[in-house]
Tab-separated table of C-alpha atoms in Angstrom:
chain	number	residue	atom	x	y	z
A	147	MET	CA	0.000	0.000	0.000
A	148	GLU	CA	1.348	3.492	-0.905
A	149	GLN	CA	2.096	5.644	2.132
A	150	VAL	CA	0.685	9.177	2.264
A	151	THR	CA	0.943	11.933	4.834
A	152	THR	CA	-2.032	13.977	5.962
A	153	VAL	CA	-1.374	17.712	6.195
A	154	CYS	CA	-4.243	20.038	7.153
A	155	GLY	CA	-6.812	17.595	5.864
A	156	GLY	CA	-5.091	17.036	2.455
A	157	LEU	CA	-2.792	14.424	0.898
A	158	GLN	CA	0.925	14.935	0.398
A	159	GLU	CA	3.166	12.697	-1.716
A	160	PRO	CA	6.223	11.261	0.004
A	161	PRO	CA	9.598	12.828	-0.895
A	162	THR	CA	11.344	11.265	-3.855
A	163	ASP	CA	14.767	11.457	-2.146
A	164	PRO	CA	14.614	9.423	1.033
A	165	SER	CA	18.062	10.558	2.172
A	166	PRO	CA	17.873	12.834	5.244
A	167	SER	CA	18.536	16.559	4.857
A	168	PRO	CA	21.833	17.840	6.223
A	169	VAL	CA	21.577	19.504	9.646
A	170	LEU	CA	23.201	22.973	9.987
A	171	GLN	CA	25.331	23.465	13.039
A	172	VAL	CA	24.496	26.858	14.664
A	173	ASP	CA	26.983	28.416	16.991
A	174	HIS	CA	24.940	30.155	19.725
A	175	GLN	CA	27.969	31.836	21.233
A	176	GLU	CA	27.834	35.660	21.182
A	177	PRO	CA	30.243	37.095	18.595
A	178	HIS	CA	31.737	39.493	21.171
A	179	ALA	CA	31.378	37.332	24.213
A	180	HIS	CA	35.043	37.798	25.034
A	181	LEU	CA	34.378	41.516	25.670
A	182	TYR	CA	31.961	40.916	28.535
A	183	SER	CA	32.343	39.268	31.873
A	184	LYS	CA	30.832	35.802	32.228
A	185	GLU	CA	29.552	36.771	35.634
A	186	PRO	CA	25.902	37.969	35.765
A	187	ARG	CA	25.734	41.801	35.615
A	188	VAL	CA	23.578	42.205	38.680
A	189	GLY	CA	23.775	44.944	41.246
A	190	TYR	CA	25.427	47.370	38.783
A	191	SER	CA	24.715	51.103	39.059
A	192	PRO	CA	26.198	53.749	36.756
A	193	SER	CA	28.611	56.056	38.507
A	194	ALA	CA	27.967	59.796	38.600
A	195	LEU	CA	30.536	62.174	37.129
A	196	GLU	CA	31.246	65.488	38.778
A	197	PRO	CA	30.123	68.415	36.569
A	198	ALA	CA	32.451	71.245	35.644
A	199	PRO	CA	32.571	73.958	38.325
A	200	ARG	CA	30.197	76.864	37.712
A	201	ARG	CA	31.984	80.022	36.768
A	202	SER	CA	31.502	83.225	38.718
A	203	GLY	CA	28.275	85.036	37.851
A	204	GLY	CA	27.165	82.200	35.578
A	205	ASP	CA	23.626	82.234	36.996
A	206	TYR	CA	22.621	85.358	35.050
A	207	PHE	CA	21.433	84.713	31.522
A	208	ILE	CA	23.007	87.956	30.266
A	209	LEU	CA	26.434	86.393	30.898
A	210	ARG	CA	25.791	83.473	28.562
A	211	SER	CA	27.487	83.578	25.212
A	212	GLY	CA	25.601	85.536	22.548
A	213	VAL	CA	22.579	86.451	24.708
A	214	LEU	CA	23.289	90.183	25.051
A	215	GLU	CA	24.340	90.482	21.412
A	216	GLN	CA	21.054	88.879	20.309
A	217	ALA	CA	19.041	91.144	22.635
A	218	ILE	CA	20.657	94.303	21.258
A	219	LYS	CA	20.086	93.087	17.709
A	220	ASP	CA	16.400	92.369	18.407
A	221	VAL	CA	15.717	95.747	20.006
A	222	THR	CA	17.709	97.703	17.433
A	223	GLY	CA	15.698	96.057	14.672
A	224	ILE	CA	12.418	97.606	15.854
A	225	LEU	CA	13.699	101.167	16.308
A	226	SER	CA	12.768	103.989	13.980
A	227	PRO	CA	15.817	105.620	12.353
A	228	ALA	CA	13.779	108.766	11.669
A	229	VAL	CA	12.682	109.117	15.324
A	230	ASP	CA	15.559	107.620	17.290
A	231	GLY	CA	18.586	108.034	15.041
A	232	ASP	CA	21.631	105.798	15.285
A	233	VAL	CA	22.373	103.762	18.413
A	234	GLN	CA	25.237	105.333	20.344
A	235	SER	CA	25.659	102.890	23.242
A	236	ALA	CA	24.008	99.922	24.980
A	237	TRP	CA	23.869	99.253	28.725
A	238	ILE	CA	22.574	96.591	31.083
A	239	LEU	CA	21.291	98.200	34.294
A	240	THR	CA	18.709	97.734	37.048
A	241	GLU	CA	15.545	99.817	37.335
A	242	ILE	CA	14.248	100.523	40.843
A	243	ASN	CA	10.544	101.357	40.754
A	244	HIS	CA	8.621	103.469	43.250
A	245	TRP	CA	7.870	100.335	45.307
A	246	ASN	CA	11.611	99.641	45.574
A	247	GLN	CA	11.398	96.549	43.366
A	248	ASP	CA	14.338	95.897	41.037
A	249	GLN	CA	14.010	94.883	37.385
A	250	GLU	CA	16.704	94.027	34.863
A	251	ARG	CA	16.760	96.514	31.967
A	252	LEU	CA	18.492	96.727	28.622
A	253	VAL	CA	19.093	100.447	28.049
A	254	LEU	CA	19.949	101.988	24.688
A	255	LEU	CA	21.123	105.530	24.072
A	256	THR	CA	20.506	106.767	20.547
A	257	GLN	CA	20.999	110.173	18.965
A	258	ASN	CA	17.504	111.301	19.969
A	259	SER	CA	16.117	108.843	22.523
A	260	LEU	CA	16.609	107.009	25.784
A	261	LEU	CA	15.166	103.502	25.373
A	262	LEU	CA	14.360	101.274	28.350
A	263	CYS	CA	13.687	97.687	27.342
A	264	GLN	CA	12.140	95.002	29.497
A	265	TYR	CA	13.736	92.090	27.676
A	266	ASP	CA	13.072	88.397	28.238
A	267	PHE	CA	16.599	86.975	28.326
A	268	VAL	CA	15.215	83.435	28.681
A	269	GLY	CA	12.879	83.480	25.674
A	270	LEU	CA	15.031	86.043	23.796
A	271	CYS	CA	12.199	88.439	23.030
A	272	SER	CA	11.307	91.997	23.961
A	273	SER	CA	8.394	92.366	26.403
A	274	GLN	CA	8.125	96.166	26.631
A	275	LEU	CA	10.033	99.088	25.212
A	276	PHE	CA	9.764	102.625	26.593
A	277	ARG	CA	11.036	105.633	24.647
A	278	VAL	CA	11.945	108.965	26.250
A	279	PRO	CA	13.069	111.736	23.850
A	280	LEU	CA	16.360	113.172	25.070
A	281	ASN	CA	15.177	116.767	24.715
A	282	PHE	CA	12.269	115.956	27.092
A	283	ILE	CA	14.655	115.132	29.949
A	284	ASP	CA	14.929	118.144	32.228
A	285	THR	CA	16.602	116.754	35.385
A	286	ILE	CA	19.335	114.193	36.071
A	287	ILE	CA	19.972	113.375	39.736
A	288	TRP	CA	22.998	111.413	40.934
A	289	GLY	CA	23.346	110.191	44.515
A	290	PRO	CA	22.750	107.461	47.112
A	291	PHE	CA	19.372	105.977	47.999
A	292	THR	CA	17.508	107.271	51.018
A	293	TYR	CA	14.618	105.498	52.778
A	294	PRO	CA	12.175	106.017	55.642
A	295	SER	CA	13.425	104.613	58.931
A	296	THR	CA	10.740	101.867	58.899
A	297	SER	CA	11.721	100.445	55.490
A	298	LEU	CA	12.795	96.787	55.512
A	299	ASN	CA	14.824	96.896	52.306
A	300	LYS	CA	17.389	99.699	52.281
A	301	ARG	CA	19.680	99.570	49.278
A	302	GLU	CA	23.281	100.643	49.281
A	303	GLY	CA	25.180	102.293	46.472
A	304	GLN	CA	24.585	105.065	43.965
A	305	ALA	CA	21.687	105.636	41.592
A	306	VAL	CA	20.680	107.993	38.813
A	307	ARG	CA	17.144	109.390	38.550
A	308	ILE	CA	16.047	110.721	35.168
A	309	GLN	CA	13.067	113.106	35.110
A	310	TRP	CA	11.195	114.436	32.064
A	311	ASP	CA	8.563	116.561	33.857
A	312	LYS	CA	9.945	117.939	37.091
A	313	LEU	CA	6.883	120.096	37.700
A	314	ARG	CA	4.424	117.167	37.746
A	315	GLU	CA	4.055	115.256	40.985
A	316	PRO	CA	2.862	111.625	40.856
A	317	SER	CA	-0.766	111.197	41.861
A	318	PHE	CA	-1.848	109.378	45.010
A	319	ILE	CA	-3.158	106.435	42.957
A	320	SER	CA	0.095	106.156	41.023
A	321	ARG	CA	2.143	106.141	44.222
A	322	TRP	CA	0.160	103.202	45.602
A	323	ASN	CA	-0.027	101.273	42.349
A	324	PRO	CA	3.073	99.018	41.986
A	325	TRP	CA	2.389	98.663	38.231
A	326	ALA	CA	1.936	102.377	37.524
A	327	SER	CA	3.686	103.476	34.326
A	328	ASP	CA	2.727	107.169	34.301
A	329	LEU	CA	5.421	108.371	36.703
A	330	PRO	CA	7.506	111.254	35.278
A	331	TYR	CA	10.856	109.664	36.165
A	332	VAL	CA	12.883	106.462	36.166
A	333	THR	CA	15.538	105.376	38.665
A	334	LEU	CA	18.486	103.235	37.586
A	335	THR	CA	21.307	101.574	39.462
A	336	GLU	CA	24.095	99.107	38.696
A	337	HIS	CA	23.338	95.535	37.688
A	338	PRO	CA	24.523	93.001	40.313
A	339	ALA	CA	26.680	91.306	37.655
A	340	ALA	CA	28.647	94.522	37.061
A	341	ASP	CA	31.815	93.185	38.694
A	342	ARG	CA	31.438	89.471	37.893
A	343	GLU	CA	32.263	89.225	34.197
A	344	LYS	CA	34.770	91.352	32.296
A	345	THR	CA	32.980	90.880	28.974
A	346	VAL	CA	29.935	92.897	30.158
A	347	MET	CA	31.550	95.067	32.817
A	348	HIS	CA	31.761	98.070	30.496
A	349	MET	CA	27.994	97.877	29.880
A	350	CYS	CA	27.122	97.928	33.591
A	351	GLN	CA	29.072	100.993	34.771
A	352	LEU	CA	26.441	103.393	36.119
A	353	GLU	CA	28.669	106.453	36.465
A	354	LYS	CA	29.848	106.158	32.861
A	355	PHE	CA	26.234	105.811	31.754
A	356	LYS	CA	25.297	108.979	33.659
A	357	ALA	CA	28.133	110.920	32.030
A	358	LYS	CA	27.175	109.690	28.546
A	359	LEU	CA	23.487	110.433	29.147
A	360	THR	CA	24.209	113.953	30.390
A	361	GLU	CA	26.374	114.669	27.349
A	362	GLN	CA	23.725	113.468	24.890
A	363	VAL	CA	20.841	115.221	26.667
A	364	GLN	CA	22.749	118.506	26.579
A	365	ALA	CA	23.407	118.002	22.862
A	366	ALA	CA	19.724	117.239	22.222
A	367	HIS	CA	18.626	120.395	24.051
A	368	ALA	CA	21.083	122.439	21.996
A	369	THR	CA	19.965	121.062	18.624
A	370	ASP	CA	16.232	120.655	19.286
A	371	PRO	CA	15.111	122.713	22.320
A	372	LEU	CA	11.521	122.565	23.529
A	373	PRO	CA	9.584	125.852	23.660
A	374	GLY	CA	9.313	127.366	27.114
A	375	ARG	CA	12.037	125.273	28.689
A	376	ALA	CA	15.395	126.352	30.004
A	377	ASN	CA	18.371	125.420	27.887
A	378	GLY	CA	19.945	122.186	29.008
A	379	PRO	CA	19.047	119.722	31.770
A	380	LEU	CA	19.400	120.361	35.476
A	381	VAL	CA	22.158	118.069	36.799
A	382	LEU	CA	22.092	117.551	40.573
A	383	GLU	CA	24.008	115.518	43.138
A	384	LYS	CA	21.828	114.681	46.131
A	385	PRO	CA	20.203	111.667	47.847
A	386	ILE	CA	17.468	109.916	45.867
A	387	PRO	CA	14.378	109.190	48.014
A	388	VAL	CA	12.434	105.926	47.734
A	389	GLU	CA	9.214	106.170	49.729
A	390	THR	CA	8.637	102.591	50.862
A	391	TYR	CA	7.610	102.702	54.514
A	392	MET	CA	7.520	98.912	54.951
A	393	GLY	CA	8.551	97.244	51.685
A	394	LEU	CA	7.956	93.596	52.545
A	395	LEU	CA	7.359	92.601	48.899
A	396	SER	CA	10.464	94.427	47.697
A	397	PHE	CA	12.486	92.818	50.494
A	398	ILE	CA	11.464	89.302	49.366
A	399	SER	CA	11.903	90.155	45.678
A	400	SER	CA	15.325	91.684	46.239
A	401	LYS	CA	16.671	88.819	48.331
A	402	ALA	CA	15.499	86.240	45.766
A	403	GLU	CA	16.540	88.447	42.811
A	404	LEU	CA	13.168	87.824	41.155
A	405	GLY	CA	13.668	90.748	38.797
A	406	TYR	CA	16.562	89.056	36.981
A	407	ALA	CA	16.707	86.269	34.413
A	408	LYS	CA	18.879	83.683	36.088
A	409	SER	CA	19.084	79.951	36.635
A	410	ARG	CA	17.400	78.912	39.872
A	411	GLY	CA	17.891	75.133	39.759
A	412	LEU	CA	14.634	73.251	40.275
A	413	PHE	CA	12.631	76.459	40.701
A	414	GLY	CA	12.863	77.703	37.088
A	415	PHE	CA	14.066	81.163	36.045
């Protein structure tokens, strides 16, 4: 009787060559087994490498390579040559508002304008840009800060206050509004990174900024004087008052440096 094999319900003819097929010998040994230990790799933990030491002042984003150059390029690109003229100098300073809170500012001096930029050094974009015509500036005050005796946050060092309407006193509402933007003056002081990095030190020198500002304001008054105003700005040296009688918020903000773009570890920027 002829032998058949059943496969999935069908018939299959037997193979014509009854000789068995050759069996391939497979070597299951790993090709690079000699590179690894034969012992089981259990209990292994990767070792941690010590990072490079942080350089002095490296927390501030303005000290990172290319950040300030990109900021100046961004702000310069939105200026009006007809209104502002050519950029004469760029500075990185700190603005102290009427609630004694400090904010990092990119300051540009052009032929015709003083430009105060609230720049986002983390996202590399301009948040706000304030323009003050140089011939509007009527008073420049240079001197130390002075505070009420009850103030919690008393700053040391010099400041420059720039006024463009010395006859107008801030209203009661503006004095008590920490976000008021209608005050007729701005107060600037040195950036805390002024003495930490030589590459930006020349942009943080407050006294040099005051001298340059005074020179350009005097030139603007000479070339384009406003009607009814005395020729040239009034330049004074006297204490600069900051009327914060308690200043708890400014004390916390100043100690934590919340007004500056800087690395804060796990807490963001």
